[in-house]
mmCIF file of C-alpha atoms and ligand atoms in Angstrom:
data_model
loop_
_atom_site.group_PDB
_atom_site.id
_atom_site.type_symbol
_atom_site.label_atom_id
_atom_site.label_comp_id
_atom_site.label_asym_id
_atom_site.label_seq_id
_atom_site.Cartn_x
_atom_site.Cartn_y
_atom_site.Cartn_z
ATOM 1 C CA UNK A 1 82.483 94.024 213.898
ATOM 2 C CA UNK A 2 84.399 94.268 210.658
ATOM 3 C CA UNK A 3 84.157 96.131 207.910
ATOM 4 C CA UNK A 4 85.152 96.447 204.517
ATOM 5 C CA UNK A 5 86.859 100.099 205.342
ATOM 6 C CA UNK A 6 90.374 100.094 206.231
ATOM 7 C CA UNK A 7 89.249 103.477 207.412
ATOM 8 C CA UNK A 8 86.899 102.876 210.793
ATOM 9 C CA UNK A 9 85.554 100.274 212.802
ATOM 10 C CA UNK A 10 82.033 99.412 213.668
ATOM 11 C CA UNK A 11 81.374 98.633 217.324
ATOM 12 C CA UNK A 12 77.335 98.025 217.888
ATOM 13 C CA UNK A 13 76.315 100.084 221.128
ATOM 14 C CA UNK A 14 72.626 99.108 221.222
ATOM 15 C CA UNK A 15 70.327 97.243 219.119
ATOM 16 C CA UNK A 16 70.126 98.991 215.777
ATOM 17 C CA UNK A 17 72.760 101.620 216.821
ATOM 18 C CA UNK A 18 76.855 101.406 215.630
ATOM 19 C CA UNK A 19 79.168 103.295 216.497
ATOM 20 C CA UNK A 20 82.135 103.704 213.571
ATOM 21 C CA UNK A 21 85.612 104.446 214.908
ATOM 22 C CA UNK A 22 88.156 106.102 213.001
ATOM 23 C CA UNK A 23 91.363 104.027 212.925
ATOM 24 C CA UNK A 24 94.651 105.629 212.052
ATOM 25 C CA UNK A 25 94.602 106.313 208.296
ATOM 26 C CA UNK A 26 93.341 109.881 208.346
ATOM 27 C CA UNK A 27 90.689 109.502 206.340
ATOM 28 C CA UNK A 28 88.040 109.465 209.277
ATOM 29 C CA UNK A 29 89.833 111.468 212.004
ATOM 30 C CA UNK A 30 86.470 111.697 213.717
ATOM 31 C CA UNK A 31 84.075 109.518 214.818
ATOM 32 C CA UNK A 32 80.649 108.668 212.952
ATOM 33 C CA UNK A 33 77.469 106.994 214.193
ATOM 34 C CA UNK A 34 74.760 104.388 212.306
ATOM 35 C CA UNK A 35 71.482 104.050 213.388
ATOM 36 C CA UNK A 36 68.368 101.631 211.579
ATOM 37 C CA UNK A 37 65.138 103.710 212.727
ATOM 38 C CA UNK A 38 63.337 100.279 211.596
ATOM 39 C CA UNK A 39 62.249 102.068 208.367
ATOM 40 C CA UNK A 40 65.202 104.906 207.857
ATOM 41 C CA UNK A 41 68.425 104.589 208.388
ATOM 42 C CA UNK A 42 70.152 108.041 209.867
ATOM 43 C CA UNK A 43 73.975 108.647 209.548
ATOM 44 C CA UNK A 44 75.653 110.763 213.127
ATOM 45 C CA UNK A 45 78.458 113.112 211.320
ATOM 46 C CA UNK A 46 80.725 112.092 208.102
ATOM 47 C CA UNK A 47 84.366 111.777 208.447
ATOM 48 C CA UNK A 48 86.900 114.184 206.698
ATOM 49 C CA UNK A 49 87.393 112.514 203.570
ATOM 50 C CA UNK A 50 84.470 111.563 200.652
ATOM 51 C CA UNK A 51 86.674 108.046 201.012
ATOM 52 C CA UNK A 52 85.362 107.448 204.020
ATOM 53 C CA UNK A 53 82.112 108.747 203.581
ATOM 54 C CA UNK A 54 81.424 106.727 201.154
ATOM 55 C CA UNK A 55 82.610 103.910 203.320
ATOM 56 C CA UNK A 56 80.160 104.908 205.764
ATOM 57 C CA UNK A 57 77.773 105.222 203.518
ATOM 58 C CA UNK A 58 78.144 101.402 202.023
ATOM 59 C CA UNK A 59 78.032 99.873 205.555
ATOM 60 C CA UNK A 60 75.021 101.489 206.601
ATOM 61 C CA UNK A 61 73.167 100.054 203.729
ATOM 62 C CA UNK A 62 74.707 96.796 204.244
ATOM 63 C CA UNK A 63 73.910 96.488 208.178
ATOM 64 C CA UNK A 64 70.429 98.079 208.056
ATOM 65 C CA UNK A 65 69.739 96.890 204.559
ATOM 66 C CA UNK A 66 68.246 100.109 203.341
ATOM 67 C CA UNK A 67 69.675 103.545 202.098
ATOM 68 C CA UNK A 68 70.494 105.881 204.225
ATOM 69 C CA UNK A 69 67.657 108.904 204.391
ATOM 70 C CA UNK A 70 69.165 111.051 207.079
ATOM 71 C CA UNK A 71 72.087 112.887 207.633
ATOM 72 C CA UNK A 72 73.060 114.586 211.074
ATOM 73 C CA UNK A 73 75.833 117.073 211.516
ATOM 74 C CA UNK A 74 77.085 117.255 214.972
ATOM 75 C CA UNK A 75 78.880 120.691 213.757
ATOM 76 C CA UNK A 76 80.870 122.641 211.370
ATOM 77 C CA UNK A 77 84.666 120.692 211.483
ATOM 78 C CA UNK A 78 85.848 119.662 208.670
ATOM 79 C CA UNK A 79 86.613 116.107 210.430
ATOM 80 C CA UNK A 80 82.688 115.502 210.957
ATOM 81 C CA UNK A 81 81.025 117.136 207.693
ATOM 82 C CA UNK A 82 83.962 116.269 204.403
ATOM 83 C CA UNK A 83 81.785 112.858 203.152
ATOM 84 C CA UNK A 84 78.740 114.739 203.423
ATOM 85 C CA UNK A 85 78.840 114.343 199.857
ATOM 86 C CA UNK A 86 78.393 110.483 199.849
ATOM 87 C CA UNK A 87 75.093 111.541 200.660
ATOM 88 C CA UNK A 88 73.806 114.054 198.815
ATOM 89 C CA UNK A 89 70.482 111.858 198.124
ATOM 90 C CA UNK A 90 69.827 112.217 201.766
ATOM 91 C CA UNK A 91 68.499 114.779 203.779
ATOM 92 C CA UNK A 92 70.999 116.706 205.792
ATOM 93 C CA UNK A 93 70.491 117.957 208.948
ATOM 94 C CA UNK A 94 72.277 120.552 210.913
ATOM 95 C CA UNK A 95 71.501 123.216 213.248
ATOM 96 C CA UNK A 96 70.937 127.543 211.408
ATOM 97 C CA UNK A 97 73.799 128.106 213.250
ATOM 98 C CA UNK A 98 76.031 124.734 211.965
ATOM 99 C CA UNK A 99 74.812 125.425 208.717
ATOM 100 C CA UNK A 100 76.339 129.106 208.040
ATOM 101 C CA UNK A 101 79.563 127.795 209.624
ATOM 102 C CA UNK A 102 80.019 124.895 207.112
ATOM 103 C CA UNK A 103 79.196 127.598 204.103
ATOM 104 C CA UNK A 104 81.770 130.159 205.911
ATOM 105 C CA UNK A 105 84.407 128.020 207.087
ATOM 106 C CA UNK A 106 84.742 125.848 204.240
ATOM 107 C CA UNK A 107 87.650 125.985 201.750
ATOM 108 C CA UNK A 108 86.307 128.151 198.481
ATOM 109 C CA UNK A 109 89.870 127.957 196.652
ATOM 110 C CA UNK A 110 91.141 124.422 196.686
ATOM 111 C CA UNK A 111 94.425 125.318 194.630
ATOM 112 C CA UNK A 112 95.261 127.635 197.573
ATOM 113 C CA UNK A 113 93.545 124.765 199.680
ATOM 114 C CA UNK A 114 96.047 122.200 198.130
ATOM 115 C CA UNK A 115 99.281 124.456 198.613
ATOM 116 C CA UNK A 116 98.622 124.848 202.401
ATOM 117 C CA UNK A 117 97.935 121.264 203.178
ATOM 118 C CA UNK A 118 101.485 120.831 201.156
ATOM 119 C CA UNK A 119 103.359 123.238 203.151
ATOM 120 C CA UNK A 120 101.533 121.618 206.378
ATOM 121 C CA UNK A 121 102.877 118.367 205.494
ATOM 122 C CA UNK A 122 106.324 119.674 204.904
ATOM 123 C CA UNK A 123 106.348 121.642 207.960
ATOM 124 C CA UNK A 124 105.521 118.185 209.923
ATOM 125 C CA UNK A 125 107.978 115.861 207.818
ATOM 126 C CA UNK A 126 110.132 118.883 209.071
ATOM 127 C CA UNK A 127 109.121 118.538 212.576
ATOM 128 C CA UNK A 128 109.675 114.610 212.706
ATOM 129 C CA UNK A 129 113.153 114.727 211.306
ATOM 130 C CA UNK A 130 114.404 117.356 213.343
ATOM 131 C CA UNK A 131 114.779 114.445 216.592
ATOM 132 C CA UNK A 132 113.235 117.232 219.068
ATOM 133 C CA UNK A 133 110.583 114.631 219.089
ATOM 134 C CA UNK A 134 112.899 111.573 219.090
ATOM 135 C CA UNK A 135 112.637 110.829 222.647
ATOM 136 C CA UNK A 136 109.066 111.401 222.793
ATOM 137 C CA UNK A 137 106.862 108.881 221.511
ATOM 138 C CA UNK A 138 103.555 110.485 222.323
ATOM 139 C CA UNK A 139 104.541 113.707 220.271
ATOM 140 C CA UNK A 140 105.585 111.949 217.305
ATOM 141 C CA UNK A 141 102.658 109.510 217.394
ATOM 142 C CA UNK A 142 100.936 113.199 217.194
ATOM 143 C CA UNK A 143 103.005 114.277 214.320
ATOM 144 C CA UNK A 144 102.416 111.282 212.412
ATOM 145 C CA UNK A 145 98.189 110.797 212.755
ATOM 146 C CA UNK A 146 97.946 114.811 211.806
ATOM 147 C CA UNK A 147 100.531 114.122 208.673
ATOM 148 C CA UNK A 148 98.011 111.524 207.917
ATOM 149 C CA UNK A 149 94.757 113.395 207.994
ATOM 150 C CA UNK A 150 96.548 116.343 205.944
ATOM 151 C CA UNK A 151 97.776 113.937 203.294
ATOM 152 C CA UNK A 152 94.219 112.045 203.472
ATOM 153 C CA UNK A 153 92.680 115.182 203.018
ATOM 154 C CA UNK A 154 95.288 116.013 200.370
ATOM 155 C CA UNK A 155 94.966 113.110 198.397
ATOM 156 C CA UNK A 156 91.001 112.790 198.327
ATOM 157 C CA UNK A 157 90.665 116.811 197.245
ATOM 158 C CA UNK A 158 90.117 116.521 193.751
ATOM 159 C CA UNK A 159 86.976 114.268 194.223
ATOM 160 C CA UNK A 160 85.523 116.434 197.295
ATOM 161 C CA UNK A 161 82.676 118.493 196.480
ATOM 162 C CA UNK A 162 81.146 120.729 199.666
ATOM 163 C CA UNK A 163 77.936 119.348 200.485
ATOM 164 C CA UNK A 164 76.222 121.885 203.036
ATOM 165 C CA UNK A 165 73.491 120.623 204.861
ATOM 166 C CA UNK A 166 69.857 120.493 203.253
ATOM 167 C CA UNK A 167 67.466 121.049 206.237
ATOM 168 C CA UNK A 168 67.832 122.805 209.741
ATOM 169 C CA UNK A 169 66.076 122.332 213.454
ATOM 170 C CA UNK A 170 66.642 124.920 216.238
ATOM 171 C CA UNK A 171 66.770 123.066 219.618
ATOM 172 C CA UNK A 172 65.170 119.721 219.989
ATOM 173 C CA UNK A 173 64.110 117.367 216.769
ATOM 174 C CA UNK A 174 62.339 113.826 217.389
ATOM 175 C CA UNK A 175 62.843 111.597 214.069
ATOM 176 C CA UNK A 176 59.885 108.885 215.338
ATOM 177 C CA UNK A 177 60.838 105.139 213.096
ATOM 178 C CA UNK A 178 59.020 102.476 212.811
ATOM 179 C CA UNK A 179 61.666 100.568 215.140
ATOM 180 C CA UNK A 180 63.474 103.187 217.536
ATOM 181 C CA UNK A 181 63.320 106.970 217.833
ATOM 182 C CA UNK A 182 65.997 109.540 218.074
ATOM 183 C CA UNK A 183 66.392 112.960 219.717
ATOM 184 C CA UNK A 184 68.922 115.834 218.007
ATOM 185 C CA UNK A 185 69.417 117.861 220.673
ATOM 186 C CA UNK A 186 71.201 121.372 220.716
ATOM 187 C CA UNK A 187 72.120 122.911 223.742
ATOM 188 C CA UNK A 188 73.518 125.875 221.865
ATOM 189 C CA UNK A 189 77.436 126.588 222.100
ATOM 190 C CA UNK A 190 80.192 124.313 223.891
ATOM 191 C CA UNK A 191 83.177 123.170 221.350
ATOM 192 C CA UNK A 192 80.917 125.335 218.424
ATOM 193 C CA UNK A 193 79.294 127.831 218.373
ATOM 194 C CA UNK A 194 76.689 125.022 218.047
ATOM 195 C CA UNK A 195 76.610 121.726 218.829
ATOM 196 C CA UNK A 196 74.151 118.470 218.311
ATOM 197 C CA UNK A 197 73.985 115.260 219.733
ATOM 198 C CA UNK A 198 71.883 112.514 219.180
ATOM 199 C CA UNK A 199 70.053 110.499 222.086
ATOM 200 C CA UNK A 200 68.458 107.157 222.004
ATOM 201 C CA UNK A 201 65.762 107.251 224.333
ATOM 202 C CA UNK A 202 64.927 103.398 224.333
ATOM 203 C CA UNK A 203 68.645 102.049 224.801
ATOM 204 C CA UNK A 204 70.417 105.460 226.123
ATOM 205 C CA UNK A 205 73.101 105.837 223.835
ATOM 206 C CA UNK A 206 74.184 109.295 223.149
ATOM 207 C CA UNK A 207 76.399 110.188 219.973
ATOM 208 C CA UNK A 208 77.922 113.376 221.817
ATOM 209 C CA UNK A 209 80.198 114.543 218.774
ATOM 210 C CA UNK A 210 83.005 116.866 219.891
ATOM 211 C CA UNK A 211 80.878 117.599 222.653
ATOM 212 C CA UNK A 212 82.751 115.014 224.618
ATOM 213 C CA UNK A 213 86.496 113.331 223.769
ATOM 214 C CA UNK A 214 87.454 109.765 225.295
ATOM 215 C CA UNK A 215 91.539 110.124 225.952
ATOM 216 C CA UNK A 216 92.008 112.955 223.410
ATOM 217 C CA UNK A 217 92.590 116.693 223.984
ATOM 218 C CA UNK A 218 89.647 118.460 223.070
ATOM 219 C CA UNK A 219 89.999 121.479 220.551
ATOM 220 C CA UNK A 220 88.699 124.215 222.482
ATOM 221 C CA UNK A 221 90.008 127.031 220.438
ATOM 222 C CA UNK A 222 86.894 127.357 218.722
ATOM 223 C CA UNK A 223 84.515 126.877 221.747
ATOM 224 C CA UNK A 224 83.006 128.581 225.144
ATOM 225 C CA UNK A 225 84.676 126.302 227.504
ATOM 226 C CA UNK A 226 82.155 128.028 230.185
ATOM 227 C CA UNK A 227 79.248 127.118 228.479
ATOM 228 C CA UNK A 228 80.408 123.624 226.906
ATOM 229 C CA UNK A 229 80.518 122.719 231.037
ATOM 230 C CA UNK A 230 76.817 123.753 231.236
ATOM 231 C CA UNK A 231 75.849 121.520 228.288
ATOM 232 C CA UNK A 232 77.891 118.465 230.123
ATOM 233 C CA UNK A 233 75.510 118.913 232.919
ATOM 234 C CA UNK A 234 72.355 119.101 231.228
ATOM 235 C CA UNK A 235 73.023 116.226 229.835
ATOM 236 C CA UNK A 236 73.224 114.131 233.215
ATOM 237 C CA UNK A 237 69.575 114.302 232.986
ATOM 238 C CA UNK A 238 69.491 111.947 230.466
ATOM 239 C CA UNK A 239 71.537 109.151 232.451
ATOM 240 C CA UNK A 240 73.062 108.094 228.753
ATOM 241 C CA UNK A 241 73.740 104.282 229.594
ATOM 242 C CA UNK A 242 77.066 105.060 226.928
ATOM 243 C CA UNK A 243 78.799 107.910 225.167
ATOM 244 C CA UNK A 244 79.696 107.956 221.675
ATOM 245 C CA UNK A 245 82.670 110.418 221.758
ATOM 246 C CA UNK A 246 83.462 112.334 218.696
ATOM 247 C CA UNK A 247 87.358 111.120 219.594
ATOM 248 C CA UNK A 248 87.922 108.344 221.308
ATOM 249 C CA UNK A 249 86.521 105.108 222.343
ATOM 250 C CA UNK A 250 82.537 104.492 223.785
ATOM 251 C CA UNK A 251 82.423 105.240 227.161
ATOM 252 C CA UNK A 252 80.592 105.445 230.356
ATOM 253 C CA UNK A 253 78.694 108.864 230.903
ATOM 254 C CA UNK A 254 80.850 108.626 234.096
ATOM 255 C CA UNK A 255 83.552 109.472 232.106
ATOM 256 C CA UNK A 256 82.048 113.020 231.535
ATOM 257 C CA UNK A 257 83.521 114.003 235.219
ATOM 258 C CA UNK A 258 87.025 113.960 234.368
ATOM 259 C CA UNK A 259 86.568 115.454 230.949
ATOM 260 C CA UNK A 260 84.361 118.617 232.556
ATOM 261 C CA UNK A 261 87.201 119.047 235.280
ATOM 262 C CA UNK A 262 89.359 119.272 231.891
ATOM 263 C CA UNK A 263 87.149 121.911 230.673
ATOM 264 C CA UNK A 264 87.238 123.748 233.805
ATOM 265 C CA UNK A 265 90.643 123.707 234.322
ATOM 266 C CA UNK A 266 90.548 125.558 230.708
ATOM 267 C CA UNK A 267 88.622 128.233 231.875
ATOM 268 C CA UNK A 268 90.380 128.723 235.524
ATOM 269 C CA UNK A 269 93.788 129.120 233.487
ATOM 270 C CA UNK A 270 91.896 131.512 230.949
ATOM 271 C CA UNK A 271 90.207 133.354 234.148
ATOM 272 C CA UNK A 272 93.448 133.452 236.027
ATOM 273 C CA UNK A 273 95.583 134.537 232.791
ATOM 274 C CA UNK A 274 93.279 137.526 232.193
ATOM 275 C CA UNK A 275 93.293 138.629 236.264
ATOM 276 C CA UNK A 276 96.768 139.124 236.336
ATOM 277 C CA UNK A 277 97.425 140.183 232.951
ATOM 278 C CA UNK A 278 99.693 137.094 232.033
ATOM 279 C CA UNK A 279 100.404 136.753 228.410
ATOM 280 C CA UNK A 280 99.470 134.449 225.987
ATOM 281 C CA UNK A 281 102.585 132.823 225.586
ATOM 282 C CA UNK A 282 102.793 132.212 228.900
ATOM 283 C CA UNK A 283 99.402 131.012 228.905
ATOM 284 C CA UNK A 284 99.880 128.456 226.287
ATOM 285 C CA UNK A 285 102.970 127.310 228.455
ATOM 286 C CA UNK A 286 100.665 125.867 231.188
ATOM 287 C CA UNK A 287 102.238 122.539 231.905
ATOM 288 C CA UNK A 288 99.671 119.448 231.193
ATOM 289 C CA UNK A 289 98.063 118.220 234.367
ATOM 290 C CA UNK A 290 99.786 114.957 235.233
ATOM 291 C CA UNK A 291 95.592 113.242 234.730
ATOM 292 C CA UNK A 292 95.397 113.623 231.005
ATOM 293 C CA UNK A 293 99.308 113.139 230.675
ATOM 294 C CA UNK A 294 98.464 110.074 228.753
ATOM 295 C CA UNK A 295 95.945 111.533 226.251
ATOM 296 C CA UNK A 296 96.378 111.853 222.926
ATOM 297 C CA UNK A 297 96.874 115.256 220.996
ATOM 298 C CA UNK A 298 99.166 116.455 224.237
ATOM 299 C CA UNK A 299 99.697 119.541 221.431
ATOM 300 C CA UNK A 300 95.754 120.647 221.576
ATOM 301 C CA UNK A 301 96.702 121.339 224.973
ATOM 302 C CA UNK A 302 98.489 124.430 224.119
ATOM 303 C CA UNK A 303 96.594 125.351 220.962
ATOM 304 C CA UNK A 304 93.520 125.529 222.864
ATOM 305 C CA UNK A 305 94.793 128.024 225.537
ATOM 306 C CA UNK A 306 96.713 130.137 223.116
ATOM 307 C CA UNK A 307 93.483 129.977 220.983
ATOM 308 C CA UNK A 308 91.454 130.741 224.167
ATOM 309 C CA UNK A 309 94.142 133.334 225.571
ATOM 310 C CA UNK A 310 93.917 135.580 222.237
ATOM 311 C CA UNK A 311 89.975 135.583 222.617
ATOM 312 C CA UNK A 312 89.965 136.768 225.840
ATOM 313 C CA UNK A 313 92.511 139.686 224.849
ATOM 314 C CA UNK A 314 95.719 139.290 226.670
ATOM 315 C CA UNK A 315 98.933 140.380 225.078
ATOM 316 C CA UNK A 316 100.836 138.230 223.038
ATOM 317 C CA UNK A 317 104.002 137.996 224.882
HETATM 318 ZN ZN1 ZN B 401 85.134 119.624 216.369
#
């Protein structure tokens, strides 16, 4: 379905339950999720920019007819809380945990905010002129999608407030409408320190967040890769019909098997790194498996070890 965001796309995964899709712009990164309760209408995560929040916000009220009441946040990342503020009528909901990570981890100072987007930018203008890339177009099609979120981001500053969520739930939250239902479930850790997802009982759809990625690289850096696998597998017992990924395109739950032998592969390289003392440069050096040659992000790859590798203490180099 169309919409009147250059921003995202809406794709309707159930009756009463759309899934927006950032497109290449930058301004979503991430993506979102809309559901009509019948008599609410909830919002799954926000996008990076308060553009394309308040995109999100205008077609929920224009498919569901309604304003939108609830706000989930799968977790703390910029890319899935920055148009919180395009709801700040709403309630918000996050896990404690969530919560204290959007108040820590978000930008205090945006002059010093501003000047290291800028320097970001020029580093990556750098990086695409150089030609190392030249040959390669899945590297510079990397390049140029995170010069667009930091320029996005950039750009859309001066009108971004920080709007922390408003109410918190622990483990398990049932929001009953008049139409459907919906579970927030938190399994604890994974990609976070904690991560939600939200489960339609009636039509299985689950909005996993960054708990699961559809062709992209996950960013692990910030995760337990160990535990993240455990969460996967609880969530078989739901039998989701289709996956809302918080990168990527819907997918079969089936789709889960490749992307927890990912996650595993992670942790063997961690395990294996730490046993024989390898360092973390070396680490990070781990060539991509030839299976997720053709994902996206191909640089996450070695951001997510070397971010992994430092955690678990080995030397630098
Ligand atoms: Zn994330």
């Amino acid at each position: 379905m169309s919409t009147d965001s250059p921003h995202f796309r809406l794709e309707e995964v159930a009756p009463g339950a759309w899934a927006a899709l950032a497109g290449d712009t930058g301004a979503c990164v991430s993506n979102a999720g809309i559901i009509d309760l019948g008599d609410q209408t909830l919002v799954f995560d926000t996008f990076v920019t308060p553009t394309a929040g308040t995109d999100l916000r205008r077609a929920a009220e224009r498919l569901t007819g309604r304003p939108v009441t609830l706000v989930v946040n799968s977790h703390h990342h910029g890319d899935h809380v920055r148009g919180n503020q395009a709801f700040s009528d709403a309630s918000i909901i996050s896990t404690e945990r969530t919560a204290e990570l959007i108040n820590e981890t978000s930008p205090g100072d945006f002059d010093a905010y501003a000047t290291h987007l800028s320097g970001w930018i020029e580093s990556l203008d750098q990086q695409l002129a150089d030609g190392d890339s030249a040959g390669r177009p899945d590297v510079r099609s990397d390049l140029q999608s995170t010069r667009a979120m930091a320029q996005s981001v950039l750009t859309t500053l001066p009108e971004l407030t920080i709007t922390p969520p408003t109410t918190t739930f622990s483990d398990n939250l049932v929001v009953e409408g008049s139409e459907r239902s919906v579970h927030l479930l938190s399994y604890g850790g994974g990609h976070s320190d904690s991560d939600t997802l939200v489960f339609l009982p009636d039509s299985g759809v689950l909005f996993a967040g960054d708990v699961l990625w559809v062709e992209h690289h996950p960013w692990a850096g910030d995760g337990h890769p160990d535990e993240w696998v455990g969460t996967i597998y609880r969530l078989k017992a739901l039998a989701p019909s289709a996956v809302v990924p918080g990168h990527g395109t819907v997918a079969d739950f089936e789709y889960a098997r490749l992307f927890t032998r990912y996650l595993t592969f992670l942790c063997d390289m961690v395990k294996q790194a730490e046993a024989t003392s390898t360092s973390v440069a070396k680490l990070a050096a781990t060539p991509i498996p030839p299976q997720y040659a053709g994902w996206a992000s191909g640089n996450r790859f070695r951001s997510s070890l070397e971010a992994l590798g430092r955690r678990a203490g080995l030397p630098p180099d």
